[in-house]
Every structure is written in structure tokens, then in C-alpha cells.
DNA sequence: TGCAAGTCTGCGACAATTTGCAGGCTTTGG
DNA sequence: CCAAAGCCTGCAAATTGTCGCAGACTTGCA
């Protein structure tokens, strides 16, 4: 019954794909909608070549989808909730890195334009 | 304002830590409660040394906590919802790997003893 | 047609991770 | 005290991932 092994391998592949600061920022950057490679490169202050390489990886695993318009290639998230799911991991980040700031998580969420859940009910 | 960069790096570190099939299986194995190293090694069919090395990593990032009783070292999840959050990622796994099985996700969940959410309401 | 903008892919050097093995530490039982 | 059980750490080889650069491809425009 190696099914659990197979599933854990697939999950590990997915997490490996996401385990890179630039790719995480790309995904969060696409939270609000599609963007082209140049815009993403400017927003993240990265060379367009590297952005393209990251997007190629995300695309190979079907996490983003591509649309071409003229010379530009626009990318969007294939799963609308992927960016949310990633931010759900913030509580698991080592507490020692969040020192001195009890509302660090909310601050981080606000940085990505996520409304504070504590103020919505 | 490099805060977003810092947060993305912390998240990437966390994901990197989780991006290993053995460590994922360890975490899922601890879902139901604490276990000692030998039990984990037997359950996962891995050499105890490797299990210990994986646990050391998870421990360094405060994802698991250790309790010593005699010669045995028992480990438990530091965050009760970590295992759940990981399984929430199953919908993002490349659809091509889930061929021919529409309820593959539920099957995977059942493999780890998670009750089917579709049958609870 | 020619050229530039925008993006992609291949390749090589460099960096990080994984894994088995050897040895060490602590506890239990005699 | 001594030996074995249970676990941990350090180290080196092998594997894997990253990143910059060079070159290619397509599209828009003159």
C-alpha cells in the first residue's frame, strides 16, 4: 500500500516548487490578477530572465496559466486560493523570527493587501 | 520596505523544511499524537538515524516538540493544525498526476485517517 | 524587410540538500 | 560498574537546485 508514499511525494514536489522566496512573491503578486513578465520583474526588482525561469517552473506544475497578447506574456494563478493557502502558513513560522511584534502576522497579511480578518466580524 | 521580502523568505524557509516526502509523512504520522523515534522509523520503514535527522530539522524550526521518557524520545506537533494545512494543499497538486480518479483527494485524505468532509454534512 | 522589445531555453559554475556511516551521549538493567 | 538500547551529531560523497549569461524566438512597427 504505497499510496501514502506516493501522495507524500507529490505534496513534497509541490512544496519544493513553492519553497523559494521569489516564487512566493510572484504568486502573491498575482493574487489580484494577471500580470506580464516585465511588470512582475519591476515589482519584485528582479531580472526578467529569472522571473521567466521561475514562471516556467510554476507553469510546468500547472500552478499558473499563460496568456499571450502581442509581445507580452500574461500570467495568472491557476488556483484562486493558492495565495491564501500560502499565507495560512504564517502561524507556523518559527516564533523566534517574529520577536517583539505580537501582530506580526496581521502586519504581514496587510503587506499583501489581505483584509484583517479580525476586523470583519 | 523590505518587509514583504523578509516574510517571503521566512515562508520559503518553512516550505523548504516541509518539502520532503519523509518529513511530510512524519508530520502526518504525528497527527494523532506523540510517538517515539523507533515507532516512527518502523511506521515509515526508514532507518532510525534518518528519522532522527529529519526530526532534528523540524525541531530546530519549532515545528515539533520533544519529550524524553527513559531511553525514548517522544515527538509531537507544535501546531495542531499543521498536518491539516498540509493536506489542504492536495487540490493544488498537478491534475495530471491524479489521472483517472476523481475522488483521488478523498482517497488520499482517508489514507491518513482524515474523515471525509463530504459525509459530515 | 529590418530592427527592437519582450520573453524563453540551454548551459555551466556555484550553492544547498540528502544520506549513509562512524562515533558519542544518556538511560536501563544486571 | 558494565553492557546494551535508543537516540543524536559530525562528516563527506552524491544528488539536486540556483543563477547569470548567451543565444533564439515571436511580435510590432517602420
GROMACS .gro file of C-alpha atoms (C1' of nucleotides) in nm:
model
  302
    1UNK     CA    1   0.000   0.000   0.000
    2UNK     CA    2   0.246   0.264  -0.117
    3UNK     CA    3  -0.029   0.517  -0.183
    4UNK     CA    4   0.063   0.731   0.115
    5UNK     CA    5   0.421   0.735  -0.004
    6UNK     CA    6   0.311   0.846  -0.349
    7UNK     CA    7   0.087   1.119  -0.214
    8UNK     CA    8   0.358   1.247   0.017
    9UNK     CA    9   0.597   1.261  -0.276
   10UNK     CA   10   0.352   1.463  -0.483
   11UNK     CA   11   0.296   1.700  -0.193
   12UNK     CA   12   0.670   1.731  -0.140
   13UNK     CA   13   0.718   1.819  -0.506
   14UNK     CA   14   0.455   2.089  -0.474
   15UNK     CA   15   0.610   2.232  -0.158
   16UNK     CA   16   0.955   2.219  -0.315
   17UNK     CA   17   0.820   2.423  -0.601
   18UNK     CA   18   0.684   2.683  -0.362
   19UNK     CA   19   0.988   2.685  -0.133
   20UNK     CA   20   1.158   2.984  -0.288
   21UNK     CA   21   1.115   3.344  -0.178
   22UNK     CA   22   1.097   3.480  -0.532
   23UNK     CA   23   0.833   3.230  -0.640
   24UNK     CA   24   0.626   3.303  -0.331
   25UNK     CA   25   0.643   3.673  -0.408
   26UNK     CA   26   0.541   3.602  -0.766
   27UNK     CA   27   0.235   3.412  -0.650
   28UNK     CA   28   0.136   3.682  -0.404
   29UNK     CA   29   0.192   3.938  -0.678
   30UNK     CA   30  -0.059   3.754  -0.895
   31UNK     CA   31  -0.317   3.742  -0.616
   32UNK     CA   32  -0.510   4.038  -0.755
   33UNK     CA   33  -0.496   3.932  -1.116
   34UNK     CA   34  -0.280   3.863  -1.417
   35UNK     CA   35   0.042   4.047  -1.489
   36UNK     CA   36   0.306   4.028  -1.760
   37UNK     CA   37   0.666   3.926  -1.705
   38UNK     CA   38   0.811   4.276  -1.726
   39UNK     CA   39   0.566   4.413  -1.469
   40UNK     CA   40   0.648   4.129  -1.235
   41UNK     CA   41   1.021   4.183  -1.282
   42UNK     CA   42   0.984   4.552  -1.198
   43UNK     CA   43   0.758   4.485  -0.900
   44UNK     CA   44   0.997   4.230  -0.750
   45UNK     CA   45   1.315   4.410  -0.858
   46UNK     CA   46   1.446   4.102  -1.033
   47UNK     CA   47   1.596   4.042  -1.377
   48UNK     CA   48   1.324   3.941  -1.622
   49UNK     CA   49   1.517   3.628  -1.712
   50UNK     CA   50   1.495   3.495  -1.362
   51UNK     CA   51   1.127   3.579  -1.336
   52UNK     CA   52   1.073   3.390  -1.659
   53UNK     CA   53   1.258   3.089  -1.524
   54UNK     CA   54   1.050   3.084  -1.208
   55UNK     CA   55   0.729   3.120  -1.404
   56UNK     CA   56   0.835   2.832  -1.628
   57UNK     CA   57   0.864   2.611  -1.321
   58UNK     CA   58   0.526   2.720  -1.185
   59UNK     CA   59   0.376   2.669  -1.529
   60UNK     CA   60   0.522   2.320  -1.565
   61UNK     CA   61   0.337   2.221  -1.248
   62UNK     CA   62   0.017   2.393  -1.364
   63UNK     CA   63   0.017   2.646  -1.081
   64UNK     CA   64  -0.001   2.941  -1.320
   65UNK     CA   65  -0.154   2.982  -1.664
   66UNK     CA   66  -0.023   3.189  -1.950
   67UNK     CA   67  -0.197   3.423  -2.194
   68UNK     CA   68  -0.011   3.595  -2.476
   69UNK     CA   69  -0.109   3.937  -2.600
   70UNK     CA   70   0.124   4.082  -2.857
   71UNK     CA   71   0.478   4.067  -2.728
   72UNK     CA   72   0.373   4.031  -2.367
   73UNK     CA   73   0.303   3.710  -2.179
   74UNK     CA   74   0.047   3.749  -1.904
   75UNK     CA   75   0.037   3.504  -1.615
   76UNK     CA   76  -0.239   3.429  -1.368
   77UNK     CA   77  -0.288   3.183  -1.084
   78UNK     CA   78  -0.445   2.854  -1.186
   79UNK     CA   79  -0.591   2.811  -0.836
   80UNK     CA   80  -0.751   3.122  -0.689
   81UNK     CA   81  -0.690   3.006  -0.332
   82UNK     CA   82  -0.325   2.917  -0.364
   83UNK     CA   83  -0.208   3.259  -0.243
   84UNK     CA   84  -0.445   3.239   0.055
   85UNK     CA   85  -0.329   2.891   0.145
   86UNK     CA   86   0.033   3.007   0.148
   87UNK     CA   87  -0.040   3.293   0.386
   88UNK     CA   88  -0.221   3.048   0.613
   89UNK     CA   89   0.123   2.909   0.689
   90UNK     CA   90   0.237   3.226   0.864
   91UNK     CA   91   0.133   3.099   1.210
   92UNK     CA   92   0.374   2.808   1.166
   93UNK     CA   93   0.678   3.029   1.111
   94UNK     CA   94   0.926   3.000   1.395
   95UNK     CA   95   0.816   3.230   1.673
   96UNK     CA   96   1.174   3.341   1.731
   97UNK     CA   97   1.167   3.524   1.399
   98UNK     CA   98   0.859   3.721   1.498
   99UNK     CA   99   1.009   3.872   1.812
  100UNK     CA  100   0.877   4.192   1.958
  101UNK     CA  101   0.571   4.208   1.742
  102UNK     CA  102   0.255   4.031   1.854
  103UNK     CA  103   0.058   4.136   1.546
  104UNK     CA  104   0.334   4.049   1.306
  105UNK     CA  105   0.110   3.815   1.115
  106UNK     CA  106  -0.156   4.076   1.057
  107UNK     CA  107   0.118   4.315   0.950
  108UNK     CA  108   0.243   4.061   0.702
  109UNK     CA  109  -0.105   3.999   0.570
  110UNK     CA  110  -0.163   4.372   0.531
  111UNK     CA  111   0.157   4.394   0.331
  112UNK     CA  112  -0.003   4.177   0.069
  113UNK     CA  113  -0.329   4.363   0.071
  114UNK     CA  114  -0.523   4.100   0.265
  115UNK     CA  115  -0.803   4.249   0.477
  116UNK     CA  116  -0.762   4.190   0.850
  117UNK     CA  117  -0.992   3.900   0.942
  118UNK     CA  118  -1.023   4.034   1.298
  119UNK     CA  119  -1.199   4.348   1.176
  120UNK     CA  120  -1.455   4.175   0.955
  121UNK     CA  121  -1.663   4.021   1.235
  122UNK     CA  122   1.010   4.849   0.269
  123UNK     CA  123   1.174   4.508   0.253
  124UNK     CA  124   0.920   4.354   0.492
  125UNK     CA  125   0.749   4.158   0.219
  126UNK     CA  126   1.082   4.018   0.113
  127UNK     CA  127   1.160   3.916   0.470
  128UNK     CA  128   0.823   3.748   0.518
  129UNK     CA  129   0.855   3.564   0.188
  130UNK     CA  130   1.195   3.438   0.294
  131UNK     CA  131   1.061   3.309   0.623
  132UNK     CA  132   0.776   3.137   0.443
  133UNK     CA  133   1.019   2.990   0.191
  134UNK     CA  134   1.231   2.852   0.473
  135UNK     CA  135   0.925   2.690   0.624
  136UNK     CA  136   0.817   2.539   0.293
  137UNK     CA  137   1.169   2.418   0.225
  138UNK     CA  138   1.160   2.242   0.557
  139UNK     CA  139   0.834   2.071   0.468
  140UNK     CA  140   0.932   1.992   0.110
  141UNK     CA  141   1.048   1.639   0.174
  142UNK     CA  142   0.834   1.328   0.145
  143UNK     CA  143   0.976   1.170   0.460
  144UNK     CA  144   0.920   1.480   0.671
  145UNK     CA  145   0.566   1.512   0.543
  146UNK     CA  146   0.499   1.153   0.637
  147UNK     CA  147   0.647   1.215   0.980
  148UNK     CA  148   0.416   1.508   1.036
  149UNK     CA  149   0.112   1.314   0.920
  150UNK     CA  150   0.222   1.026   1.139
  151UNK     CA  151   0.217   1.261   1.439
  152UNK     CA  152  -0.132   1.387   1.355
  153UNK     CA  153  -0.296   1.161   1.609
  154UNK     CA  154  -0.046   1.219   1.886
  155UNK     CA  155   0.311   1.178   2.002
  156UNK     CA  156   0.534   0.889   1.901
  157UNK     CA  157   0.891   0.791   1.972
  158UNK     CA  158   1.168   0.768   1.714
  159UNK     CA  159   1.172   0.391   1.687
  160UNK     CA  160   0.796   0.373   1.630
  161UNK     CA  161   0.821   0.636   1.361
  162UNK     CA  162   1.111   0.457   1.194
  163UNK     CA  163   0.913   0.133   1.186
  164UNK     CA  164   0.596   0.302   1.063
  165UNK     CA  165   0.775   0.476   0.777
  166UNK     CA  166   1.014   0.190   0.705
  167UNK     CA  167   1.316   0.417   0.737
  168UNK     CA  168   1.646   0.386   0.926
  169UNK     CA  169   1.613   0.544   1.269
  170UNK     CA  170   1.913   0.765   1.201
  171UNK     CA  171   1.741   0.933   0.912
  172UNK     CA  172   1.421   0.980   1.110
  173UNK     CA  173   1.625   1.139   1.383
  174UNK     CA  174   1.791   1.375   1.138
  175UNK     CA  175   1.455   1.481   0.995
  176UNK     CA  176   1.314   1.535   1.341
  177UNK     CA  177   1.617   1.746   1.433
  178UNK     CA  178   1.537   1.976   1.142
  179UNK     CA  179   1.169   2.001   1.233
  180UNK     CA  180   1.268   2.062   1.594
  181UNK     CA  181   1.516   2.337   1.503
  182UNK     CA  182   1.230   2.525   1.339
  183UNK     CA  183   0.996   2.460   1.630
  184UNK     CA  184   0.752   2.252   1.426
  185UNK     CA  185   0.774   1.957   1.666
  186UNK     CA  186   0.839   1.933   2.037
  187UNK     CA  187   1.032   1.664   2.220
  188UNK     CA  188   0.962   1.480   2.542
  189UNK     CA  189   1.206   1.230   2.688
  190UNK     CA  190   1.091   0.930   2.883
  191UNK     CA  191   1.366   0.691   2.978
  192UNK     CA  192   1.560   0.597   2.669
  193UNK     CA  193   1.284   0.701   2.433
  194UNK     CA  194   1.233   1.043   2.279
  195UNK     CA  195   0.871   1.123   2.204
  196UNK     CA  196   0.781   1.386   1.947
  197UNK     CA  197   0.457   1.574   1.891
  198UNK     CA  198   0.342   1.851   1.660
  199UNK     CA  199   0.394   2.201   1.797
  200UNK     CA  200   0.100   2.326   1.591
  201UNK     CA  201  -0.207   2.107   1.593
  202UNK     CA  202  -0.325   2.233   1.254
  203UNK     CA  203  -0.003   2.190   1.064
  204UNK     CA  204  -0.098   1.845   0.937
  205UNK     CA  205  -0.437   1.974   0.825
  206UNK     CA  206  -0.286   2.270   0.647
  207UNK     CA  207  -0.054   2.041   0.454
  208UNK     CA  208  -0.338   1.824   0.333
  209UNK     CA  209  -0.522   2.138   0.222
  210UNK     CA  210  -0.257   2.160  -0.049
  211UNK     CA  211  -0.377   1.844  -0.222
  212UNK     CA  212  -0.608   2.034  -0.460
  213UNK     CA  213  -0.306   2.222  -0.593
  214UNK     CA  214  -0.118   1.910  -0.696
  215UNK     CA  215  -0.085   1.886  -1.072
  216UNK     CA  216  -0.404   1.736  -1.213
  217UNK     CA  217  -0.201   1.518  -1.448
  218UNK     CA  218  -0.080   1.316  -1.152
  219UNK     CA  219  -0.433   1.244  -1.036
  220UNK     CA  220  -0.537   1.066  -1.356
  221UNK     CA  221  -0.844   0.850  -1.375
  222UNK     CA  222  -0.957   0.911  -1.021
  223UNK     CA  223  -1.198   1.194  -0.949
  224UNK     CA  224  -1.206   1.125  -0.578
  225UNK     CA  225  -0.831   1.088  -0.550
  226UNK     CA  226  -0.812   1.363  -0.292
  227UNK     CA  227  -1.064   1.199  -0.062
  228UNK     CA  228  -0.878   0.874  -0.106
  229UNK     CA  229  -0.557   1.043  -0.001
  230UNK     CA  230  -0.724   1.201   0.299
  231UNK     CA  231  -0.868   0.868   0.403
  232UNK     CA  232  -0.522   0.717   0.385
  233UNK     CA  233  -0.420   0.947   0.667
  234UNK     CA  234  -0.729   0.881   0.870
  235UNK     CA  235  -0.899   1.211   0.795
  236UNK     CA  236  -1.279   1.186   0.799
  237UNK     CA  237  -1.441   1.264   0.464
  238UNK     CA  238  -1.576   1.620   0.486
  239UNK     CA  239  -1.844   1.540   0.227
  240UNK     CA  240  -2.009   1.290   0.455
  241UNK     CA  241  -2.025   1.510   0.763
  242UNK     CA  242  -2.294   1.749   0.634
  243DT     C1'  243   1.241   4.358  -4.488
  244DG     C1'  244   1.495   4.502  -4.081
  245DC     C1'  245   1.520   4.606  -3.610
  246DA     C1'  246   1.396   4.642  -3.130
  247DA     C1'  247   1.102   4.484  -2.739
  248DG     C1'  248   0.959   4.105  -2.467
  249DT     C1'  249   1.025   3.652  -2.341
  250DC     C1'  250   1.209   3.174  -2.347
  251DT     C1'  251   1.552   2.795  -2.329
  252DG     C1'  252   2.018   2.575  -2.276
  253DC     C1'  253   2.424   2.554  -2.040
  254DG     C1'  254   2.789   2.581  -1.683
  255DA     C1'  255   2.952   2.731  -1.235
  256DC     C1'  256   2.825   2.763  -0.782
  257DA     C1'  257   2.545   2.656  -0.360
  258DA     C1'  258   2.242   2.386  -0.082
  259DT     C1'  259   2.034   1.936   0.048
  260DT     C1'  260   2.033   1.449   0.125
  261DT     C1'  261   2.209   1.027   0.303
  262DG     C1'  262   2.489   0.666   0.497
  263DC     C1'  263   2.831   0.577   0.819
  264DA     C1'  264   3.117   0.624   1.229
  265DG     C1'  265   3.125   0.756   1.683
  266DG     C1'  266   2.926   0.966   2.109
  267DC     C1'  267   2.576   1.052   2.479
  268DT     C1'  268   2.221   0.903   2.819
  269DT     C1'  269   1.938   0.562   3.044
  270DT     C1'  270   1.811   0.098   3.196
  271DG     C1'  271   1.903  -0.340   3.394
  272DG     C1'  272   2.215  -0.674   3.587
  273DC     C1'  273   3.039  -0.059   3.725
  274DC     C1'  274   2.935  -0.257   3.266
  275DA     C1'  275   2.678  -0.353   2.850
  276DA     C1'  276   2.301  -0.284   2.556
  277DA     C1'  277   1.908   0.003   2.393
  278DG     C1'  278   1.771   0.427   2.200
  279DC     C1'  279   1.889   0.833   2.003
  280DC     C1'  280   2.192   1.223   1.848
  281DT     C1'  281   2.567   1.465   1.591
  282DG     C1'  282   2.960   1.526   1.252
  283DC     C1'  283   3.137   1.440   0.829
  284DA     C1'  284   3.194   1.351   0.328
  285DA     C1'  285   3.005   1.191  -0.114
  286DA     C1'  286   2.632   1.221  -0.423
  287DT     C1'  287   2.237   1.447  -0.571
  288DT     C1'  288   1.965   1.848  -0.662
  289DG     C1'  289   1.865   2.345  -0.706
  290DT     C1'  290   2.002   2.824  -0.829
  291DC     C1'  291   2.150   3.198  -1.121
  292DG     C1'  292   2.371   3.455  -1.470
  293DC     C1'  293   2.482   3.463  -1.942
  294DA     C1'  294   2.443   3.373  -2.436
  295DG     C1'  295   2.154   3.285  -2.796
  296DA     C1'  296   1.691   3.206  -3.012
  297DC     C1'  297   1.217   3.302  -3.095
  298DT     C1'  298   0.795   3.587  -3.185
  299DT     C1'  299   0.559   4.018  -3.240
  300DG     C1'  300   0.503   4.511  -3.359
  301DC     C1'  301   0.644   4.879  -3.622
  302DA     C1'  302   0.883   5.148  -3.965
   0.00000   0.00000   0.00000
